[in-house]
């Protein structure tokens, strides 16, 4: 099974998200995908829409959670809320959370533990920055991120990992296929599990055909291209046809 996950980030309002879902469901219904699971991560002001689409034909995701059930954590989203809304997955450790909000591997570890306990799939995002590449320590950086994020977590069967090189997000730049392959192989080696591994970073209809050459890759995490339903649908078709 392959995955195509859209991350809408902070781009759509509640009502824009509602309209997006209606169009998305109509598109997916046309295609009758058999080998591809489609998912979309909505902003926190829109995740309650999952309650309106209980019989949806796609995976409904959130972009972040806090690891405590409740308490004096102003502005955070409770794990109880995403569980009550029957959210399918949550993005954890996205580069924007790491760089803009100073999330550490230790914090990410707590969030993953909370999600697994609630039986919600975490999509752990990992990736090196340009400085890591220049210093030839991409593999060490990603290995450290994964090891610390999964510390003391034994059961990772309900986990997905997305490799997102930070320097490639939203700018059209993509690493070589050989580099992506090396990272995918590394992640499989670290986890010792056949867990789904996604790639994210400037994925679009123009780049996906080349990216599909990476072996043992289970799909893609898409940012900007997911905002355009037609572009997103083209990616779905391309992935389904290459399963």
Coordinates of C-alpha atoms in Angstrom, one line a residue:
X1 CA 0.0 0.0 0.0
X2 CA 1.2 3.5 -0.9
X3 CA 0.4 6.8 0.9
X4 CA -0.1 10.3 -0.4
X5 CA -0.4 12.7 2.5
X6 CA -1.1 16.4 2.0
X7 CA 0.0 19.0 4.6
X8 CA -2.1 22.1 4.2
X9 CA -0.2 24.0 6.9
X10 CA -1.8 27.3 8.0
X11 CA -3.3 28.1 4.6
X12 CA -7.0 27.4 4.7
X13 CA -9.7 28.7 7.0
X14 CA -12.4 26.5 8.5
X15 CA -14.8 27.2 5.6
X16 CA -12.1 26.9 3.0
X17 CA -11.2 23.5 4.5
X18 CA -14.9 22.5 4.4
X19 CA -15.0 23.3 0.7
X20 CA -11.6 21.5 0.1
X21 CA -12.9 18.3 1.7
X22 CA -16.1 18.2 -0.5
X23 CA -13.9 18.6 -3.6
X24 CA -11.4 16.1 -2.4
X25 CA -14.0 13.4 -1.7
X26 CA -15.6 14.0 -5.1
X27 CA -12.2 13.5 -6.8
X28 CA -11.3 10.4 -4.9
X29 CA -14.7 8.9 -5.5
X30 CA -14.1 9.2 -9.3
X31 CA -10.8 7.2 -9.2
X32 CA -11.6 4.2 -7.0
X33 CA -8.0 3.8 -5.7
X34 CA -7.1 0.3 -4.8
X35 CA -3.4 0.6 -3.8
X36 CA -3.1 4.2 -2.6
X37 CA -4.3 5.7 0.7
X38 CA -4.9 9.5 0.6
X39 CA -4.5 11.6 3.7
X40 CA -4.7 15.3 4.5
X41 CA -3.4 17.1 7.6
X42 CA -5.6 20.1 8.5
X43 CA -4.8 23.1 10.7
X44 CA -6.2 22.9 14.3
X45 CA -9.1 25.3 13.6
X46 CA -10.4 22.8 11.1
X47 CA -9.9 19.3 12.6
X48 CA -13.4 19.3 14.1
X49 CA -14.6 18.9 10.5
X50 CA -13.6 15.2 10.8
X51 CA -16.8 14.8 12.9
X52 CA -18.9 15.9 9.8
X53 CA -17.2 13.4 7.5
X54 CA -17.2 10.2 9.5
X55 CA -17.6 8.1 6.4
X56 CA -14.9 9.9 4.5
X57 CA -12.8 8.2 1.8
X58 CA -9.5 9.7 2.9
X59 CA -7.4 9.7 6.1
X60 CA -8.0 12.8 8.2
X61 CA -5.0 14.2 9.9
X62 CA -3.8 16.9 12.3
X63 CA -0.5 18.8 12.1
X64 CA 0.5 18.7 15.7
X65 CA -0.6 17.8 19.3
X66 CA 0.5 18.2 22.8
X67 CA 1.5 15.1 24.8
X68 CA -0.6 15.8 27.9
X69 CA -4.3 14.9 28.2
X70 CA -5.3 18.3 29.7
X71 CA -4.0 21.1 31.8
X72 CA -2.6 24.6 31.8
X73 CA -1.1 24.5 28.3
X74 CA -2.5 27.6 26.6
X75 CA -2.7 27.3 22.9
X76 CA -2.0 23.6 22.7
X77 CA -4.2 20.8 21.3
X78 CA -5.0 17.9 23.6
X79 CA -4.4 14.3 22.6
X80 CA -8.0 13.7 24.0
X81 CA -9.4 16.1 21.4
X82 CA -7.8 14.3 18.4
X83 CA -8.8 11.0 19.8
X84 CA -12.4 12.1 20.4
X85 CA -12.6 13.4 16.8
X86 CA -11.2 10.1 15.5
X87 CA -8.3 11.7 13.8
X88 CA -6.4 9.1 11.8
X89 CA -2.9 10.5 12.0
X90 CA -0.8 13.4 13.3
X91 CA 2.3 15.0 11.8
X92 CA 5.0 15.0 14.5
X93 CA 8.4 16.7 14.3
X94 CA 7.9 18.7 11.1
X95 CA 10.9 20.9 10.3
X96 CA 8.8 24.0 10.8
X97 CA 7.9 22.8 14.3
X98 CA 11.5 22.1 15.0
X99 CA 12.9 25.4 13.7
X100 CA 10.1 27.9 14.4
X101 CA 8.9 26.5 17.7
X102 CA 12.1 24.9 19.0
X103 CA 10.7 21.4 19.3
X104 CA 13.3 18.9 20.5
X105 CA 13.7 15.2 19.9
X106 CA 12.7 14.6 23.6
X107 CA 9.4 16.5 23.1
X108 CA 8.7 14.7 19.9
X109 CA 9.3 11.4 21.7
X110 CA 6.6 12.3 24.3
X111 CA 4.2 13.1 21.5
X112 CA 4.8 9.9 19.7
X113 CA 4.3 7.9 22.9
X114 CA 1.0 9.7 23.5
X115 CA -0.3 9.0 20.0
X116 CA 0.6 5.4 20.0
X117 CA -1.1 5.0 23.4
X118 CA -4.2 6.5 21.8
X119 CA -3.9 4.3 18.8
X120 CA -3.4 7.2 16.4
X121 CA -0.8 7.0 13.7
X122 CA 2.2 9.4 14.2
X123 CA 3.9 10.5 11.0
X124 CA 7.4 11.3 12.3
X125 CA 9.2 13.9 10.1
X126 CA 13.0 13.8 10.0
X127 CA 15.5 15.5 7.8
X128 CA 18.8 17.3 7.6
X129 CA 19.4 21.0 6.9
X130 CA 21.9 22.5 4.3
X131 CA 24.6 22.9 7.0
X132 CA 24.4 19.1 7.7
X133 CA 24.8 18.4 4.0
X134 CA 27.8 20.7 3.7
X135 CA 29.4 19.1 6.7
X136 CA 28.7 15.6 5.3
X137 CA 26.7 14.6 8.4
X138 CA 23.2 14.0 6.9
X139 CA 23.1 10.4 8.0
X140 CA 24.3 11.2 11.5
X141 CA 21.6 13.9 12.0
X142 CA 18.8 11.7 10.8
X143 CA 20.0 8.7 12.8
X144 CA 20.0 10.9 16.0
X145 CA 16.5 12.3 15.2
X146 CA 15.1 8.8 14.9
X147 CA 16.9 7.2 17.8
X148 CA 15.9 10.0 20.2
X149 CA 12.3 10.3 18.9
X150 CA 11.7 6.6 19.3
X151 CA 13.6 6.2 22.7
X152 CA 12.0 3.6 24.9
X153 CA 9.3 2.9 22.3
X154 CA 9.2 -0.8 21.5
X155 CA 6.1 -1.1 19.3
X156 CA 6.4 1.0 16.2
X157 CA 4.0 -1.0 14.0
X158 CA 1.6 1.9 13.8
X159 CA 4.3 4.5 12.8
X160 CA 5.1 6.2 9.5
X161 CA 8.4 8.1 9.0
X162 CA 8.6 10.9 6.4
X163 CA 12.1 12.0 5.2
X164 CA 12.0 15.7 4.5
X165 CA 15.3 17.4 3.7
X166 CA 14.8 20.9 5.3
X167 CA 16.6 22.7 2.5
X168 CA 14.2 21.3 -0.1
X169 CA 10.9 22.3 1.4
X170 CA 8.9 24.6 -0.8
X171 CA 11.7 25.8 -3.1
X172 CA 11.7 23.2 -5.9
X173 CA 15.0 21.8 -4.9
X174 CA 15.3 18.0 -4.6
X175 CA 18.2 15.8 -3.6
X176 CA 19.6 13.1 -5.9
X177 CA 17.7 9.9 -6.1
X178 CA 20.8 8.2 -4.8
X179 CA 20.8 10.4 -1.7
X180 CA 17.1 9.8 -1.0
X181 CA 17.7 6.0 -1.5
X182 CA 20.6 6.1 1.0
X183 CA 18.3 7.8 3.6
X184 CA 15.4 5.4 3.0
X185 CA 17.8 2.4 3.4
X186 CA 19.2 4.0 6.6
X187 CA 15.7 4.4 8.1
X188 CA 14.9 0.8 7.4
X189 CA 18.2 -0.3 9.0
X190 CA 17.6 1.8 12.1
X191 CA 14.1 0.7 12.7
X192 CA 14.6 -2.9 11.7
X193 CA 11.0 -2.8 10.6
X194 CA 9.2 -2.7 7.3
X195 CA 7.4 0.5 8.3
X196 CA 6.1 2.9 5.6
X197 CA 8.6 5.6 4.7
X198 CA 7.5 8.7 2.8
X199 CA 9.5 11.5 1.1
X200 CA 8.6 15.1 1.4
X201 CA 10.1 18.2 -0.1
X202 CA 9.1 20.0 -3.3
X203 CA 6.9 17.0 -4.4
X204 CA 4.8 18.0 -7.4
X205 CA 3.5 16.5 -10.7
X206 CA 6.7 17.5 -12.4
X207 CA 9.0 15.8 -9.9
X208 CA 7.1 12.7 -8.8
X209 CA 8.0 10.5 -11.7
X210 CA 11.7 10.7 -10.9
X211 CA 11.0 10.3 -7.2
X212 CA 9.2 7.1 -7.9
X213 CA 12.5 5.5 -8.8
X214 CA 13.4 5.3 -5.1
X215 CA 13.1 1.7 -4.0
X216 CA 11.2 0.7 -0.8
X217 CA 9.5 4.2 -0.7
X218 CA 5.9 4.0 0.5
X219 CA 4.7 7.4 -0.8
X220 CA 5.0 11.1 -0.3
X221 CA 4.2 14.0 2.1
X222 CA 3.1 16.9 0.0
X223 CA 2.9 20.6 0.9
X224 CA 2.2 23.3 -1.7
X225 CA 0.9 20.9 -4.4
X226 CA -1.7 19.6 -2.0
X227 CA -3.4 23.0 -1.8
X228 CA -4.4 22.7 -5.5
X229 CA -7.0 19.8 -5.7
X230 CA -6.2 19.2 -9.4
X231 CA -2.4 19.0 -8.8
X232 CA -3.0 16.8 -5.8
X233 CA -5.3 14.5 -7.8
X234 CA -2.7 14.2 -10.5
X235 CA -0.2 13.0 -7.9
X236 CA -2.7 10.5 -6.7
X237 CA -3.2 9.1 -10.2
X238 CA 0.6 8.9 -10.8
X239 CA 1.2 7.1 -7.5
X240 CA -1.7 4.7 -8.0
X241 CA -0.5 3.8 -11.6
X242 CA 3.0 3.1 -10.3
X243 CA 2.0 0.7 -7.5

